[in-house]
XYZ file of C-alpha atoms in Angstrom:
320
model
C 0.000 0.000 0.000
C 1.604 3.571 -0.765
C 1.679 6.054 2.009
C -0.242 9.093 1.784
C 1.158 12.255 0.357
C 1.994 14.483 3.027
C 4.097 18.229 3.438
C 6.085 20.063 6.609
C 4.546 22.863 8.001
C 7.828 24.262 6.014
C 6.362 23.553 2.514
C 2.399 24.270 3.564
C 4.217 27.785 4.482
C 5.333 27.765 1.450
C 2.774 26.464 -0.754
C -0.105 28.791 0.627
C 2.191 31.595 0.899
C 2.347 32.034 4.606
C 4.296 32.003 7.372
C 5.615 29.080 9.278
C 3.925 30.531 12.134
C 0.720 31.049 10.404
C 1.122 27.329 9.721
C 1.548 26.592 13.238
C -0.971 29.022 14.536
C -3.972 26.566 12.028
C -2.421 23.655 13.645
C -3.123 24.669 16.981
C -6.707 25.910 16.217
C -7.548 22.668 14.584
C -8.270 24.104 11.088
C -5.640 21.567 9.326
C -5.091 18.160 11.002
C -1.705 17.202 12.025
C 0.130 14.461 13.058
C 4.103 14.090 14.596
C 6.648 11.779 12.742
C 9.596 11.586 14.944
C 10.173 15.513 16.227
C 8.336 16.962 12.531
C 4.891 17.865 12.348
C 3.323 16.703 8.857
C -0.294 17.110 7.242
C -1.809 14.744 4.919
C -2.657 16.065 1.320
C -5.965 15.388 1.426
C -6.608 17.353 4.917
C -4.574 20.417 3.622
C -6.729 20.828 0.229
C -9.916 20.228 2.625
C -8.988 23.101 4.823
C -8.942 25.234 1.226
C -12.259 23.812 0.021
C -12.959 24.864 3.062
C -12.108 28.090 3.068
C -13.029 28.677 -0.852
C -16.920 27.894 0.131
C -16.847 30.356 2.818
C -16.222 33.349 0.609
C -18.374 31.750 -2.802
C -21.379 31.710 0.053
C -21.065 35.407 1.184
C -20.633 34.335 4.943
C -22.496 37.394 6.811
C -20.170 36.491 9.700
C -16.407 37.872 9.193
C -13.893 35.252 8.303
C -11.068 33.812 10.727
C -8.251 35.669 10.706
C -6.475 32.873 9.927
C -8.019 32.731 6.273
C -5.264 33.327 4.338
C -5.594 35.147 1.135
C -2.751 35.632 -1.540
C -3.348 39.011 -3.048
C -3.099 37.099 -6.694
C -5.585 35.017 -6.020
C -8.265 37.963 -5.831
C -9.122 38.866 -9.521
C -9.437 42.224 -9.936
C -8.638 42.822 -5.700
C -11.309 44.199 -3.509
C -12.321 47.258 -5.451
C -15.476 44.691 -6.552
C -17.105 45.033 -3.162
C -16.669 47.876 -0.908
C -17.336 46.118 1.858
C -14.228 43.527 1.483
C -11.401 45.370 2.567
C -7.958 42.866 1.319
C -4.869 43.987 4.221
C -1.504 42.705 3.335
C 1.912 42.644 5.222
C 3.513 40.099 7.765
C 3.365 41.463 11.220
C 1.195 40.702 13.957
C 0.303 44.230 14.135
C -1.807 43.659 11.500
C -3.734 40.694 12.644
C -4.509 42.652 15.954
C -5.823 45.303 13.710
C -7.959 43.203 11.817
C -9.478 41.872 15.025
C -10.561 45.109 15.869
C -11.556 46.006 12.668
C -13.942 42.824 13.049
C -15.205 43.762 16.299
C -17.020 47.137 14.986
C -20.805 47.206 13.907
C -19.442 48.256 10.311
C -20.245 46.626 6.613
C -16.187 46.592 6.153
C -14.993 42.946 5.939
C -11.534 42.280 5.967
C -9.484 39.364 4.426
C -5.974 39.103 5.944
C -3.753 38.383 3.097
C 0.370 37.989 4.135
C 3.118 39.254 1.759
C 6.539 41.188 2.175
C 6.611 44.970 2.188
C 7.393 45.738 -2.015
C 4.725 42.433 -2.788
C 2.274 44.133 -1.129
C 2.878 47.868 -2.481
C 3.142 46.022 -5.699
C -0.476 44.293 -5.329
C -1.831 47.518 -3.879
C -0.788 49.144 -7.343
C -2.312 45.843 -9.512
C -5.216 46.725 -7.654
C -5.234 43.089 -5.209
C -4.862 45.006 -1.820
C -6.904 47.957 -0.187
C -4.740 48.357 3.092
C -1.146 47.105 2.636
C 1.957 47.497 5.626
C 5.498 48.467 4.445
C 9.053 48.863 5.892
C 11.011 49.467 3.351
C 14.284 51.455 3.859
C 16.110 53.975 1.052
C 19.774 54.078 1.409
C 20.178 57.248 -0.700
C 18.015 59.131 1.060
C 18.160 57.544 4.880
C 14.499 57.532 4.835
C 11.822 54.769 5.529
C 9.021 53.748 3.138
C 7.967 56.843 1.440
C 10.842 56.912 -1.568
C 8.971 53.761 -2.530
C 5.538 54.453 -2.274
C 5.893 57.637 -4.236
C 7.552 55.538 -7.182
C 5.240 52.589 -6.964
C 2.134 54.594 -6.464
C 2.611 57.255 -8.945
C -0.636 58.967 -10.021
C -2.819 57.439 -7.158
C -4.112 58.942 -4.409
C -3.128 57.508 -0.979
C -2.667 58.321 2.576
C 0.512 56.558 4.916
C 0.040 56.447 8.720
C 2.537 55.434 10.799
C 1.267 52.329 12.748
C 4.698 51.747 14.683
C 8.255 52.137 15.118
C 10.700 48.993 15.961
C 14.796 47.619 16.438
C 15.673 46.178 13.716
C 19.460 44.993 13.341
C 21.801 41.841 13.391
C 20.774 38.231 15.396
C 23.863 36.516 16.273
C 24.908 33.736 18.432
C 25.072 34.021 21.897
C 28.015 35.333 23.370
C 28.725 36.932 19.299
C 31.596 34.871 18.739
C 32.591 36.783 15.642
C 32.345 40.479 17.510
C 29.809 41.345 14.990
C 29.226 45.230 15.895
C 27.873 47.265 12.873
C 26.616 46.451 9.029
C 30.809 46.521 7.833
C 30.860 43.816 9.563
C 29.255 41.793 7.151
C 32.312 41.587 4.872
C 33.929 39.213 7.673
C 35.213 36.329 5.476
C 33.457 32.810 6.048
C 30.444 34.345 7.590
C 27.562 32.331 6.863
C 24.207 34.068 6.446
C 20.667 33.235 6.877
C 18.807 35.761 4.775
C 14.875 36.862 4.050
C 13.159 36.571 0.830
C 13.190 38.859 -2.339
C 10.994 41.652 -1.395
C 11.157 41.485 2.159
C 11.259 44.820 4.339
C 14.713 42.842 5.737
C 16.197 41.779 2.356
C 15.806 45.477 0.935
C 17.568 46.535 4.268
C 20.272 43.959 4.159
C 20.775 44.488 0.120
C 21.073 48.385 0.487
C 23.611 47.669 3.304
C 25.321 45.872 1.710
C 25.725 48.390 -1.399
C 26.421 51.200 0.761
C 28.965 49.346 2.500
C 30.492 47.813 -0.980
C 29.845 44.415 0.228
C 29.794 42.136 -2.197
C 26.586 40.152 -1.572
C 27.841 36.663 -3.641
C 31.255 36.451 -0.643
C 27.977 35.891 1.881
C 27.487 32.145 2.386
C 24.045 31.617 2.761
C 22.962 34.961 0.896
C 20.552 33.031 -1.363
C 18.715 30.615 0.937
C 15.936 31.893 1.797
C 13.646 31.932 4.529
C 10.317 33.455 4.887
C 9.549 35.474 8.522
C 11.935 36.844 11.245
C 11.267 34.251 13.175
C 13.005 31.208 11.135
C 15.946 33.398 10.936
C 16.638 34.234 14.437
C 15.946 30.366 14.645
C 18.893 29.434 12.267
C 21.391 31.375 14.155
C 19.995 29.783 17.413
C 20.683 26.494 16.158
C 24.245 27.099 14.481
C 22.937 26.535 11.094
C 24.133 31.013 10.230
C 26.459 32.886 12.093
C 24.117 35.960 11.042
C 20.611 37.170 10.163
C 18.883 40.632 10.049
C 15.807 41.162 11.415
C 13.883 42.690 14.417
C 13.821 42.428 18.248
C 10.429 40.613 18.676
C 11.724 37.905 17.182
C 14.922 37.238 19.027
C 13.284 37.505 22.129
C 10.914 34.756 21.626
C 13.341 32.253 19.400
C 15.983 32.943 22.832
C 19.402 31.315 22.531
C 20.069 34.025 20.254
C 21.831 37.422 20.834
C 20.081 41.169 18.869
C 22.623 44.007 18.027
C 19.995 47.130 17.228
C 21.366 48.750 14.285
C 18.279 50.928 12.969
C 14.710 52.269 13.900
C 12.849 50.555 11.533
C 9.268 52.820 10.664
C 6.194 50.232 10.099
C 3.693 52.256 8.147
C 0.429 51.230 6.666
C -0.933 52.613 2.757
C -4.782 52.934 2.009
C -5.759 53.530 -1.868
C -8.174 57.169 -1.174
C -11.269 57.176 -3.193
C -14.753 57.795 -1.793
C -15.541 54.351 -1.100
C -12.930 53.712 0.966
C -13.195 56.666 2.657
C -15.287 54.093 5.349
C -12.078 52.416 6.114
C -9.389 55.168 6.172
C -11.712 56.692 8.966
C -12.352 53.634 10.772
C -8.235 52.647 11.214
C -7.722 55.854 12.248
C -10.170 55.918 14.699
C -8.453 52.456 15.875
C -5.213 52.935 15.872
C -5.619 55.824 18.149
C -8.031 54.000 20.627
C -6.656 53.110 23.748
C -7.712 49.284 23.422
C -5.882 48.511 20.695
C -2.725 50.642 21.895
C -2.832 48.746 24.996
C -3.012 45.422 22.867
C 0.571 46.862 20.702
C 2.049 47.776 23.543
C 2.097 44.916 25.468
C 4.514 43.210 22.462
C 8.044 43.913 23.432
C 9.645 46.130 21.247
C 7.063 48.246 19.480
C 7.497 51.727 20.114
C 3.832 53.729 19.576
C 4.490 57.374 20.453
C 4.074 57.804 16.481
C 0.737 55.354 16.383
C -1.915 56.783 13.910
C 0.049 59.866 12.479
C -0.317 61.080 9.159
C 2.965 60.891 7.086
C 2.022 61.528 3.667
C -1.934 62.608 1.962
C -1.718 62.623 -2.291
């Protein structure tokens, strides 16, 4: 008899364009059966493409009820986005910022329905301009001009009206092994020879950082061992220099402190900002977040994750 196909939670991640966390996070709730196969956690085919069926049928029958916000949502599988309905608002980006904003988007007597959709920070400016994303998150650092996130979204977004609002303010820098057995101290330290590297995807808020680094620094990328394996959240990288597999990884605080074994040199102030599209229609939603992100509830909620700084929370950074 042939054993049934089954994946990792690393290739589900990877086949529903999520997060190993996210993965994780279903697993617990119960929405995809699992089962344990010496210290790995597998699924069986046939209970992963249930969970989509499942999850198809709730959006063909126009649930009243919001969705989960575990539904994931790749912003390419929406034809045409979200502009079809103005009451399905599609947000995009990784952090869990985002998900606690969606919660309390879901808790309001409002016709706005949100579908959580996960992507790095250029993906989801890109969708947001191919017209797949309403509310997208970005952290996407210029070396030329020192400046976070706007230099982008004025190139990307070029003839559309928008509004960016800062939604928080984090460490982001270098994870290294504890005790930092190479002295790793600054970004010129990256042209240590033999370091090896665990690095984010193409597109990534990280990556971009790391990349523009790296050219700033004339570092050539191809001497970093490791540079193109991949891995897809903060989390799995602070996790590979845990283990021993890198010597080095960039990404932010948060992570680090809940991988432990691992050791965070802050090297930046990384500026998390969130993009809504303005046209009348969506002028429901722009008001709403705002109203939100400068309620004490969900401040209270942000602030209790270590490392987010809020005293910028709900400004205004740029109206077109």
């Amino acid at each position: 008899m042939n054993s049934p196909v089954s994946y990792t939670t690393e290739e589900i991640a990877k086949l529903l364009k999520i997060s190993k966390l996210t993965v994780y996070d279903l697993i617990k709730k119960g929405e995809i059966p699992s089962y344990r196969v010496g210290k790995q956690m597998r699924v069986d085919a046939s209970d992963l493409e249930a969970y989509k069926q499942r999850s198809k049928s709730q959006l063909l029958k126009h649930d009243p009820s919001p969705p989960p916000i575990s539904m994931m949502i790749p912003p390419h599988s929406l034809s045409g986005g979200s502009t079809q309905n103005s009451s399905t608002a599609v947000i995009t980006g990784q952090d869990i910022s985002l998900d606690i904003l969606v919660k309390h988007l879901e808790s309001q007597q409002t016709s706005i329905r949100p579908l959580r959709s996960y992507g790095g920070s250029l993906d989801s400016l890109i969708s947001m301009y191919q017209g797949k994303a309403d509310i997208v998150s970005t952290h996407l650092w210029d070396g030329d001009s020192g400046e976070y996130n706007l230099p982008y979204i004025r190139k990307i977004l070029n003839g559309f009206s928008y509004l960016v609002i800062r939604l928080l303010s984090r460490q982001a820098g270098l994870y290294v092994q504890t005790g930092n057995p190479y002295g790793l101290q600054g970004w010129k330290d990256l042209a240590l020879p033999g370091l090896r590297l665990a690095n984010r995807e193409k597109g990534s808020g990280a990556r971009i950082l790391l990349d523009e680094q790296l050219r700033l620094h004339h570092i050539d990328r191809t001497a970093l061992l490791g540079y193109e394996d991949e891995s897809t959240h903060h989390m799995a990288v602070a996790g590979k220099v845990a283990s021993g597999e890198a010597d080095v990884g960039i990404g932010i605080e948060k992570a680090a402190s809940i991988v432990g074994s691992v050791q965070f040199i802050p090297l930046i102030q990384e500026q998390y900002d969130i993009v809504m599209l303005r046209t009348p229609e969506r002028q429901e939603w722009i008001d709403l977040i705002l109203q939100i992100l400068h309620s004490d509830s969900f401040r209270r909620e942000l602030g209790a994750i270590q490392g987010y700084d809020l005293s910028e929370t709900g400004k205004i950074l740029l109206e077109t």
